[in-house]
Short mmCIF file of C-alpha atoms and ligand atoms in Angstrom, two decimals:
data_model
loop_
_atom_site.label_atom_id
_atom_site.label_comp_id
_atom_site.label_asym_id
_atom_site.label_seq_id
_atom_site.Cartn_x
_atom_site.Cartn_y
_atom_site.Cartn_z
CA MET A 22 -14.50 2.60 -28.18
CA ARG A 23 -17.00 2.89 -25.34
CA ARG A 24 -15.77 4.71 -22.27
CA PRO A 25 -14.48 2.08 -19.87
CA ASN A 26 -15.87 1.42 -16.42
CA LEU A 27 -13.42 1.34 -13.54
CA VAL A 28 -13.47 -1.01 -10.56
CA PHE A 29 -10.63 0.05 -8.30
CA ILE A 30 -10.09 -2.39 -5.46
CA MET A 31 -7.60 -1.23 -2.84
CA SER A 32 -6.90 -3.19 0.29
CA ASP A 33 -5.03 -1.91 3.31
CA ASP A 34 -1.50 -3.22 3.99
CA HIS A 35 -1.65 -6.18 1.60
CA ALA A 36 1.92 -6.94 0.57
CA SER A 37 2.71 -8.40 -2.84
CA HIS A 38 4.47 -11.37 -1.30
CA ALA A 39 1.13 -12.57 0.06
CA ILE A 40 -0.40 -12.85 -3.42
CA GLY A 41 -0.15 -16.01 -5.49
CA ALA A 42 0.44 -14.14 -8.73
CA TYR A 43 3.55 -12.58 -7.17
CA GLY A 44 4.94 -16.00 -6.29
CA SER A 45 3.87 -16.08 -2.64
CA ARG A 46 5.48 -18.90 -0.67
CA ILE A 47 2.95 -18.63 2.13
CA ASN A 48 -0.58 -18.47 0.67
CA ARG A 49 -2.76 -18.79 -2.39
CA THR A 50 -5.06 -16.17 -3.87
CA PRO A 51 -6.90 -17.77 -6.79
CA HIS A 52 -9.24 -14.84 -7.41
CA LEU A 53 -6.60 -12.13 -7.34
CA ASP A 54 -4.60 -14.35 -9.65
CA ARG A 55 -7.52 -14.27 -12.11
CA ILE A 56 -6.86 -10.55 -12.57
CA ALA A 57 -3.17 -11.21 -13.22
CA GLU A 58 -3.85 -14.12 -15.57
CA ALA A 59 -6.20 -12.03 -17.67
CA GLY A 60 -4.16 -8.84 -17.38
CA MET A 61 -0.89 -7.28 -16.27
CA ARG A 62 1.17 -7.71 -13.13
CA PHE A 63 3.36 -4.74 -12.21
CA ASP A 64 6.60 -5.72 -10.52
CA ALA A 65 7.90 -2.26 -9.68
CA CYS A 66 4.92 -0.34 -8.33
CA PHE A 67 5.90 1.85 -5.38
CA CYS A 68 4.25 4.16 -2.90
CA THR A 69 5.80 7.55 -2.23
CA ASN A 70 5.08 7.42 1.54
CA SER A 71 4.33 4.06 3.12
CA ILE A 72 1.39 4.78 5.42
CA CYS A 73 -2.36 4.67 4.88
CA THR A 74 -3.56 8.26 4.85
CA PRO A 75 -0.76 9.79 2.73
CA SER A 76 -0.82 7.01 0.15
CA ARG A 77 -4.59 7.30 -0.23
CA ALA A 78 -4.28 11.05 -0.77
CA ALA A 79 -1.54 10.48 -3.38
CA VAL A 80 -3.72 7.95 -5.21
CA LEU A 81 -6.79 10.21 -5.27
CA THR A 82 -5.08 13.51 -6.09
CA GLY A 83 -2.14 12.42 -8.24
CA THR A 84 0.17 14.61 -6.16
CA TYR A 85 2.96 14.09 -3.64
CA ASN A 86 2.22 14.55 0.04
CA HIS A 87 4.14 17.82 0.46
CA VAL A 88 1.79 19.18 -2.24
CA ASN A 89 -1.53 17.71 -1.05
CA GLY A 90 -0.67 18.37 2.59
CA VAL A 91 -1.38 14.81 3.76
CA THR A 92 2.07 13.99 5.11
CA THR A 93 1.24 11.85 8.17
CA LEU A 94 -1.61 9.86 9.72
CA ASP A 95 -2.65 13.04 11.56
CA THR A 96 -3.15 15.24 8.49
CA PRO A 97 -6.68 14.80 7.09
CA MET A 98 -7.22 15.58 3.41
CA ASP A 99 -8.87 18.83 2.34
CA ASN A 100 -11.87 17.55 0.39
CA THR A 101 -11.86 20.53 -1.99
CA LEU A 102 -8.72 19.16 -3.65
CA VAL A 103 -9.09 17.89 -7.22
CA THR A 104 -9.29 14.08 -7.33
CA TYR A 105 -9.73 11.61 -10.15
CA PRO A 106 -13.22 10.50 -8.97
CA LYS A 107 -14.34 14.16 -9.04
CA LEU A 108 -13.13 14.59 -12.60
CA MET A 109 -14.76 11.34 -13.66
CA GLN A 110 -18.02 12.39 -12.02
CA GLU A 111 -17.89 15.74 -13.84
CA ALA A 112 -17.31 13.87 -17.09
CA GLY A 113 -20.53 11.91 -16.63
CA TYR A 114 -19.33 8.86 -14.73
CA GLN A 115 -21.36 7.38 -11.89
CA THR A 116 -19.01 7.26 -8.91
CA ALA A 117 -19.04 5.58 -5.51
CA ILE A 118 -16.69 4.55 -2.71
CA PHE A 119 -17.29 1.89 -0.07
CA GLY A 120 -14.96 0.92 2.75
CA LYS A 121 -11.91 2.57 4.19
CA TRP A 122 -11.39 6.30 3.70
CA HIS A 123 -9.04 7.34 6.52
CA LEU A 124 -8.67 10.86 5.15
CA GLY A 125 -10.68 12.57 7.87
CA HIS A 126 -14.35 13.15 8.63
CA GLY A 127 -16.70 16.12 8.82
CA PRO A 128 -17.63 18.79 6.29
CA ALA A 129 -14.02 19.57 5.32
CA HIS A 130 -12.86 15.98 4.96
CA ASP A 131 -15.78 13.67 4.09
CA PRO A 132 -15.63 12.04 0.65
CA THR A 133 -16.46 14.37 -2.24
CA GLY A 134 -16.83 13.54 -5.91
CA PHE A 135 -18.95 10.47 -5.22
CA ASP A 136 -22.63 9.93 -6.05
CA ASP A 137 -22.77 7.49 -3.17
CA TRP A 138 -20.46 6.57 -0.32
CA ALA A 139 -20.24 4.64 2.90
CA VAL A 140 -16.93 4.77 4.72
CA LEU A 141 -15.58 3.38 7.95
CA PRO A 142 -14.74 5.86 10.71
CA ASP A 143 -10.92 6.01 10.64
CA GLN A 144 -9.71 2.38 10.75
CA GLY A 145 -13.16 0.97 11.38
CA LEU A 146 -13.99 -2.44 12.80
CA TYR A 147 -13.72 -5.91 11.30
CA HIS A 148 -16.91 -7.17 12.94
CA ASP A 149 -20.28 -5.38 12.90
CA PRO A 150 -18.68 -2.15 11.65
CA ASP A 151 -20.36 1.22 11.56
CA PHE A 152 -20.12 3.48 8.52
CA HIS A 153 -20.34 7.18 7.80
CA THR A 154 -22.78 7.78 4.94
CA PRO A 155 -24.32 10.91 3.41
CA GLY A 156 -27.41 10.09 5.47
CA GLY A 157 -25.62 9.62 8.78
CA ARG A 158 -24.18 6.70 10.71
CA LEU A 159 -25.07 3.17 9.84
CA VAL A 160 -24.18 -0.02 11.73
CA VAL A 161 -24.10 -3.20 9.67
CA GLU A 162 -23.92 -6.67 11.13
CA GLY A 163 -21.34 -9.00 9.67
CA TYR A 164 -17.73 -8.94 8.52
CA ALA A 165 -16.25 -5.78 7.03
CA THR A 166 -14.80 -7.32 3.86
CA ASP A 167 -18.11 -9.03 3.03
CA ILE A 168 -20.14 -5.93 3.82
CA ILE A 169 -17.98 -3.60 1.72
CA THR A 170 -18.38 -6.01 -1.19
CA ASP A 171 -22.15 -6.32 -0.61
CA MET A 172 -22.51 -2.53 -0.69
CA SER A 173 -20.45 -2.34 -3.88
CA LEU A 174 -22.46 -5.01 -5.69
CA GLU A 175 -25.76 -3.49 -4.58
CA TRP A 176 -24.65 -0.14 -5.95
CA LEU A 177 -23.65 -1.77 -9.26
CA GLU A 178 -27.05 -3.47 -9.48
CA GLU A 179 -28.85 -0.19 -8.98
CA ARG A 180 -26.71 2.00 -11.24
CA ASP A 181 -27.86 3.50 -14.54
CA PRO A 182 -26.71 0.94 -17.13
CA ASP A 183 -26.45 3.61 -19.83
CA ARG A 184 -23.64 5.56 -18.20
CA PRO A 185 -20.12 4.39 -17.29
CA PHE A 186 -19.16 3.95 -13.65
CA ALA A 187 -16.11 4.30 -11.44
CA LEU A 188 -16.36 2.26 -8.27
CA MET A 189 -13.82 2.31 -5.45
CA ILE A 190 -13.87 -0.75 -3.21
CA HIS A 191 -11.50 0.13 -0.38
CA HIS A 192 -11.10 -2.82 1.96
CA LYS A 193 -10.15 -2.29 5.55
CA ALA A 194 -8.44 -5.68 5.55
CA PRO A 195 -5.75 -6.87 6.11
CA HIS A 196 -4.88 -4.01 8.49
CA ARG A 197 -3.87 -4.66 12.09
CA PRO A 198 -5.29 -6.27 14.29
CA TRP A 199 -5.94 -8.93 11.60
CA GLU A 200 -9.27 -10.34 12.81
CA PRO A 201 -10.45 -13.21 10.59
CA ASP A 202 -14.06 -14.07 9.87
CA ASP A 203 -15.54 -17.38 11.01
CA ALA A 204 -15.19 -18.94 7.57
CA HIS A 205 -11.39 -18.60 7.63
CA ALA A 206 -10.70 -18.72 11.37
CA SER A 207 -9.16 -22.18 11.33
CA MET A 208 -7.21 -21.96 8.06
CA TYR A 209 -3.53 -22.90 8.49
CA GLU A 210 -4.25 -24.23 11.98
CA ASP A 211 -2.03 -27.28 11.67
CA GLU A 212 0.47 -25.74 9.26
CA HIS A 213 3.82 -24.13 9.78
CA ILE A 214 4.21 -20.95 7.73
CA PRO A 215 7.83 -20.52 6.60
CA GLU A 216 9.71 -17.52 7.96
CA PRO A 217 11.06 -15.03 5.42
CA GLU A 218 14.78 -14.90 4.56
CA SER A 219 15.47 -11.79 6.63
CA PHE A 220 13.40 -12.87 9.65
CA TRP A 221 16.36 -13.08 12.04
CA ASP A 222 17.88 -9.77 10.93
CA ASP A 223 20.11 -8.34 13.67
CA TYR A 224 20.27 -4.83 12.08
CA GLU A 225 24.03 -4.87 12.55
CA HIS A 226 24.95 -3.36 9.20
CA ARG A 227 22.32 -0.67 9.11
CA ALA A 228 21.35 2.79 10.30
CA THR A 229 20.15 3.33 13.87
CA ALA A 230 16.56 3.73 12.63
CA ALA A 231 16.31 0.02 11.84
CA ARG A 232 17.49 -0.97 15.31
CA VAL A 233 15.14 1.31 17.23
CA ALA A 234 11.94 0.64 15.28
CA GLU A 235 9.27 -0.92 17.49
CA MET A 236 7.68 -3.32 15.06
CA ARG A 237 9.39 -6.57 15.92
CA MET A 238 7.48 -9.72 16.79
CA MET A 239 8.05 -8.90 20.47
CA ASP A 240 6.20 -5.60 19.92
CA LEU A 241 2.96 -7.38 18.96
CA ASN A 242 0.46 -6.82 21.77
CA GLU A 243 -2.32 -8.92 23.33
CA VAL A 244 -4.92 -7.60 20.90
CA ASP A 245 -2.73 -8.63 17.96
CA LEU A 246 -1.92 -12.07 19.35
CA LYS A 247 -5.44 -12.84 20.66
CA GLN A 248 -4.13 -15.52 23.01
CA PRO A 249 -1.56 -15.64 25.77
CA VAL A 250 2.05 -16.50 24.98
CA PRO A 251 2.72 -20.10 26.12
CA ASP A 252 4.85 -20.41 29.26
CA GLY A 253 8.43 -21.55 29.16
CA LEU A 254 9.47 -20.47 25.68
CA SER A 255 13.00 -19.24 25.05
CA HIS A 256 13.29 -15.76 23.48
CA ASP A 257 13.81 -17.15 19.99
CA ALA A 258 11.03 -19.70 20.40
CA GLU A 259 8.68 -16.94 21.49
CA VAL A 260 9.62 -14.79 18.47
CA ALA A 261 8.89 -17.75 16.20
CA TRP A 262 5.59 -18.47 17.97
CA ARG A 263 4.53 -14.85 17.67
CA TYR A 264 5.28 -14.88 13.94
CA GLN A 265 2.99 -17.88 13.43
CA ARG A 266 0.19 -16.17 15.36
CA TYR A 267 0.62 -12.97 13.38
CA ILE A 268 1.06 -14.35 9.89
CA LYS A 269 -1.75 -16.89 10.10
CA ASP A 270 -4.31 -14.25 11.07
CA TYR A 271 -2.96 -11.93 8.37
CA LEU A 272 -3.35 -14.63 5.72
CA ARG A 273 -6.83 -15.60 6.96
CA VAL A 274 -7.92 -12.01 6.54
CA VAL A 275 -6.35 -11.94 3.06
CA ALA A 276 -8.26 -15.12 2.14
CA SER A 277 -11.54 -13.29 2.74
CA ILE A 278 -10.41 -10.43 0.48
CA ASP A 279 -9.60 -12.97 -2.20
CA ASP A 280 -13.05 -14.59 -1.96
CA ASN A 281 -14.72 -11.20 -2.14
CA VAL A 282 -12.68 -10.08 -5.14
CA GLY A 283 -13.92 -13.29 -6.76
CA ARG A 284 -17.50 -12.19 -6.12
CA VAL A 285 -16.87 -8.90 -7.92
CA LEU A 286 -15.20 -10.61 -10.88
CA ASP A 287 -18.10 -13.09 -11.11
CA TRP A 288 -20.58 -10.24 -11.02
CA LEU A 289 -18.81 -8.48 -13.91
CA ASP A 290 -18.78 -11.75 -15.89
CA ASP A 291 -22.48 -12.36 -15.26
CA ALA A 292 -23.34 -8.77 -16.19
CA GLY A 293 -21.38 -9.04 -19.43
CA LEU A 294 -19.16 -6.14 -18.36
CA THR A 295 -15.76 -7.82 -18.21
CA ASP A 296 -14.59 -6.41 -21.53
CA ASP A 297 -15.82 -2.89 -20.75
CA THR A 298 -14.31 -2.61 -17.29
CA ILE A 299 -10.83 -1.77 -16.03
CA VAL A 300 -10.29 -3.86 -12.91
CA VAL A 301 -7.45 -2.79 -10.65
CA TYR A 302 -6.23 -4.55 -7.53
CA THR A 303 -3.73 -2.80 -5.32
CA SER A 304 -2.96 -1.92 -1.71
CA ASP A 305 -2.15 1.47 -0.22
CA GLN A 306 1.35 0.16 0.45
CA GLY A 307 3.23 -3.02 1.24
CA PHE A 308 3.90 -4.63 4.61
CA PHE A 309 6.59 -6.53 6.47
CA LEU A 310 5.45 -10.12 6.76
CA GLY A 311 8.14 -10.98 9.28
CA ASP A 312 10.74 -9.54 6.89
CA HIS A 313 13.57 -8.00 8.96
CA GLY A 314 11.77 -9.51 11.95
CA TRP A 315 8.97 -6.95 11.59
CA PHE A 316 5.29 -6.34 11.04
CA ASP A 317 4.01 -2.93 9.76
CA LYS A 318 5.45 -0.68 7.03
CA ARG A 319 6.74 2.98 6.95
CA PHE A 320 10.32 2.18 5.94
CA MET A 321 11.58 2.62 2.39
CA TYR A 322 12.68 -1.03 2.39
CA GLU A 323 11.29 -3.15 -0.43
CA GLU A 324 8.55 -5.03 1.38
CA SER A 325 6.80 -1.86 2.52
CA LEU A 326 7.72 0.36 -0.45
CA SER A 327 6.24 -2.06 -2.99
CA MET A 328 2.56 -2.00 -3.81
CA PRO A 329 0.87 -4.91 -5.54
CA LEU A 330 -0.69 -3.77 -8.79
CA LEU A 331 -2.76 -6.02 -11.03
CA VAL A 332 -4.73 -4.53 -13.92
CA ARG A 333 -7.21 -6.26 -16.21
CA TYR A 334 -8.73 -4.51 -19.20
CA PRO A 335 -9.10 -6.90 -22.13
CA PRO A 336 -9.33 -4.33 -24.98
CA VAL A 337 -5.94 -2.84 -24.06
CA VAL A 338 -4.00 -5.17 -21.75
CA ARG A 339 -2.69 -8.44 -23.14
CA GLU A 340 -3.42 -11.37 -20.83
CA GLY A 341 -0.77 -12.83 -18.56
CA THR A 342 1.73 -10.00 -19.02
CA GLU A 343 4.27 -8.57 -16.58
CA CYS A 344 5.70 -5.07 -16.43
CA GLY A 345 9.01 -4.25 -14.75
CA GLU A 346 8.84 -0.52 -15.38
CA MET A 347 8.42 1.76 -12.37
CA VAL A 348 4.96 3.09 -11.62
CA LEU A 349 4.00 5.07 -8.51
CA ASN A 350 0.87 5.72 -6.48
CA VAL A 351 0.94 9.32 -7.77
CA ASP A 352 0.59 7.93 -11.31
CA PHE A 353 -2.78 6.23 -10.70
CA ALA A 354 -5.03 9.29 -11.07
CA SER A 355 -3.49 10.37 -14.38
CA THR A 356 -3.71 6.83 -15.69
CA PHE A 357 -7.40 6.34 -14.88
CA LEU A 358 -8.31 9.72 -16.35
CA ASP A 359 -6.26 8.97 -19.45
CA LEU A 360 -7.94 5.59 -19.95
CA ALA A 361 -11.34 7.25 -19.54
CA GLY A 362 -10.48 9.86 -22.16
CA ILE A 363 -10.56 12.70 -19.63
CA GLU A 364 -7.95 15.45 -19.77
CA VAL A 365 -5.37 15.16 -17.00
CA PRO A 366 -5.01 18.48 -15.14
CA ALA A 367 -1.56 20.02 -15.51
CA HIS A 368 -1.05 20.24 -11.74
CA MET A 369 -1.21 16.46 -11.30
CA GLN A 370 2.34 15.21 -10.79
CA GLY A 371 1.97 11.60 -11.85
CA THR A 372 2.34 10.26 -15.36
CA SER A 373 -0.23 8.08 -17.09
CA PHE A 374 1.03 4.54 -17.48
CA ALA A 375 -1.66 3.70 -20.02
CA PRO A 376 1.10 3.12 -22.63
CA LEU A 377 2.66 0.46 -20.38
CA LEU A 378 -0.72 -1.26 -20.13
CA ALA A 379 -0.82 -1.36 -23.92
CA GLY A 380 2.63 -2.98 -23.95
CA GLU A 381 4.59 0.09 -25.01
CA THR A 382 7.28 1.74 -22.91
CA PRO A 383 7.70 5.44 -23.68
CA PRO A 384 11.40 6.17 -24.37
CA ASP A 385 11.60 8.70 -21.53
CA TRP A 386 9.82 6.56 -18.92
CA GLN A 387 10.88 7.16 -15.27
CA GLN A 388 13.94 5.23 -14.11
CA ALA A 389 13.96 6.41 -10.49
CA MET A 390 11.48 7.31 -7.77
CA TYR A 391 11.37 9.62 -4.75
CA TYR A 392 10.12 8.55 -1.33
CA ARG A 393 9.52 10.42 1.92
CA TYR A 394 8.28 9.32 5.35
CA TRP A 395 7.61 12.34 7.56
CA MET A 396 6.22 10.92 10.81
CA HIS A 397 9.42 10.95 12.87
CA GLN A 398 9.29 8.69 15.93
CA ASP A 399 5.60 7.96 15.39
CA ARG A 400 3.97 6.91 18.65
CA ASP A 401 3.16 3.33 17.69
CA HIS A 402 6.28 2.15 15.86
CA ASN A 403 9.03 4.70 16.43
CA VAL A 404 10.10 4.82 12.80
CA TRP A 405 12.42 7.74 12.05
CA ALA A 406 11.87 10.32 9.31
CA HIS A 407 13.63 9.64 6.03
CA TYR A 408 13.64 10.27 2.32
CA GLY A 409 15.41 8.56 -0.50
CA VAL A 410 15.69 7.53 -4.09
CA ARG A 411 15.31 4.10 -5.69
CA THR A 412 16.55 3.16 -9.12
CA HIS A 413 16.19 -0.27 -10.67
CA ARG A 414 19.55 -1.23 -9.17
CA HIS A 415 20.15 0.86 -6.05
CA LYS A 416 18.44 2.51 -3.14
CA LEU A 417 19.80 5.50 -1.24
CA ILE A 418 18.06 6.42 2.02
CA CYS A 419 18.70 9.53 4.10
CA TYR A 420 17.39 9.30 7.65
CA TYR A 421 17.26 13.00 8.39
CA ASN A 422 15.68 12.23 11.76
CA GLU A 423 13.80 15.44 12.45
CA PRO A 424 10.10 15.90 13.37
CA LEU A 425 9.89 19.32 11.62
CA GLY A 426 6.66 20.10 13.49
CA GLN A 427 4.74 17.51 11.48
CA PRO A 428 1.48 16.37 13.13
CA GLY A 429 2.05 12.99 14.75
CA ALA A 430 5.84 13.30 14.52
CA ARG A 431 7.79 13.57 17.77
CA GLY A 432 11.17 14.71 18.93
CA PRO A 433 13.95 14.61 19.68
CA SER A 434 15.97 14.90 16.50
CA SER A 435 18.90 12.57 15.92
CA PRO A 436 22.00 12.98 13.75
CA PRO A 437 21.34 12.13 10.10
CA GLU A 438 22.46 8.76 8.72
CA TRP A 439 22.56 7.32 5.22
CA GLU A 440 22.04 3.86 3.79
CA LEU A 441 22.87 2.51 0.36
CA PHE A 442 21.70 -0.87 -0.89
CA ASP A 443 22.77 -2.69 -4.00
CA LEU A 444 19.52 -4.47 -4.79
CA GLU A 445 21.18 -6.80 -7.26
CA SER A 446 23.67 -8.34 -4.83
CA ASP A 447 21.58 -7.72 -1.69
CA PRO A 448 17.86 -8.00 -2.55
CA PHE A 449 16.84 -8.30 1.13
CA GLU A 450 18.67 -5.09 2.08
CA MET A 451 20.77 -6.55 4.86
CA ARG A 452 24.04 -4.72 4.13
CA ASN A 453 24.31 -0.97 4.05
CA VAL A 454 27.26 -0.26 1.72
CA ILE A 455 27.28 3.52 2.02
CA ASP A 456 30.86 3.57 3.35
CA GLN A 457 32.36 1.13 0.87
CA PRO A 458 34.86 2.93 -1.39
CA ARG A 459 33.75 1.10 -4.51
CA TYR A 460 30.30 2.70 -4.23
CA GLU A 461 31.61 6.28 -3.91
CA GLU A 462 30.74 7.18 -7.48
CA THR A 463 27.30 5.55 -7.16
CA VAL A 464 26.56 7.51 -3.99
CA ARG A 465 27.56 10.79 -5.63
CA GLY A 466 25.28 10.06 -8.58
CA LEU A 467 22.35 9.04 -6.38
CA ARG A 468 22.68 12.09 -4.15
CA ARG A 469 22.55 14.26 -7.24
CA LEU A 470 19.53 12.31 -8.51
CA LEU A 471 17.80 12.66 -5.13
CA GLY A 472 18.18 16.44 -5.34
CA GLU A 473 16.90 16.46 -8.90
CA LEU A 474 13.81 14.41 -8.00
CA GLN A 475 13.09 16.66 -5.01
CA ALA A 476 13.37 19.73 -7.21
CA ALA A 477 11.19 18.16 -9.91
CA CYS A 478 8.32 17.42 -7.50
CA GLY A 479 8.81 20.61 -5.49
CA ASP A 480 10.00 19.10 -2.22
CA GLU A 481 12.86 20.56 -0.24
CA PRO A 482 15.94 18.79 1.08
CA ILE A 483 16.87 19.22 4.72
CA ALA A 484 19.59 21.85 4.98
CA GLY A 485 23.03 20.59 5.91
CA VAL A 486 22.29 16.87 5.54
CA1 CA B 525 -2.29 0.93 4.85
#
């Protein structure tokens, strides 16, 4: 078989529940759904640290953040680390990345392993963005999602057709502050977007961390809302109004991603490359779309822990399939290398899920995952540091609540607290059952498992917690 091409499309903060193929109740994404219809939808894909920079480092390096050193938003990635694009480039692939990088800039942090690149400075701008390129700074007029796609398609047009390629299209969208383009600015204008089930969460049955997080609708600022709050609204009416403002802009920005993914799929069809190309759509992590009354991510709760993952590769992946096995962002690098026939370095911590794509579940496939958020009391959202374990049925979270000197984390420390959720009876994670006697045995087992997972990936538990 010919070596496959790879088109890896990763957006920023696009939650699964705003994708048609995942059963979205609030929007449609016909082009993303094309990938799912012709390929596989993963229903249990998780990030190991739900913020941009760490998840991107985990994807590229195939290692956990305590290993690659990218634990918070303030820890740029050392660009001498081994990444999957580097190994593909060494193996003869043409490689490029366009769009969001967010792993630092300058000689020690600029993209490496790419024949060509153009990346936004940090978050970048939605309109008329500037880019860092090997040749210096470049300002491009237009809308970021369109421009990133234009650059990608131009690079594909100009590539050497006799060698395989690996192209990373890293959209900035739909990251805050959710600025739509003109084409989608009035979508949903006269519609009411339904609120999610947990929208009016009062955090009563949960750890302190949930109550103190500053990512409620009332924490959206003027830049996010883009228009003044109407006078005379009650508190609840204002919360509801703010949700409509937020979610409509978010979905408008997503609609542009969907259109642009369609352009890439059309290009592959027209070039006759659909059968030779692995197409992946994912996001660096999930997002709260009003779930628990919040925007943003960071928590180990489902909506932010889950990553969308759609994979199309006709020679291997049967069309219209779903996979409920757990896969993690640290597994991506091993998987892409495996599919390309490149040896996976022993130090990479993820496991190739190529067998899952082929419809086979290895008998020893992972049944639990480890998560850690380090950025205690981060300045923008005040989310407290935690780690935890998720199985198919349960989730145990330990808020250890210490900054540990991590860049971007702040004091003071707070006493540790634990949460346990039974995802079968409480899928929206509204009731912490850690103190219920009937879960005693479950908690003991999960605490043991948490320690085992930490030992297996080389992370250290907090003493005395
Ligand atoms: Ca992100």
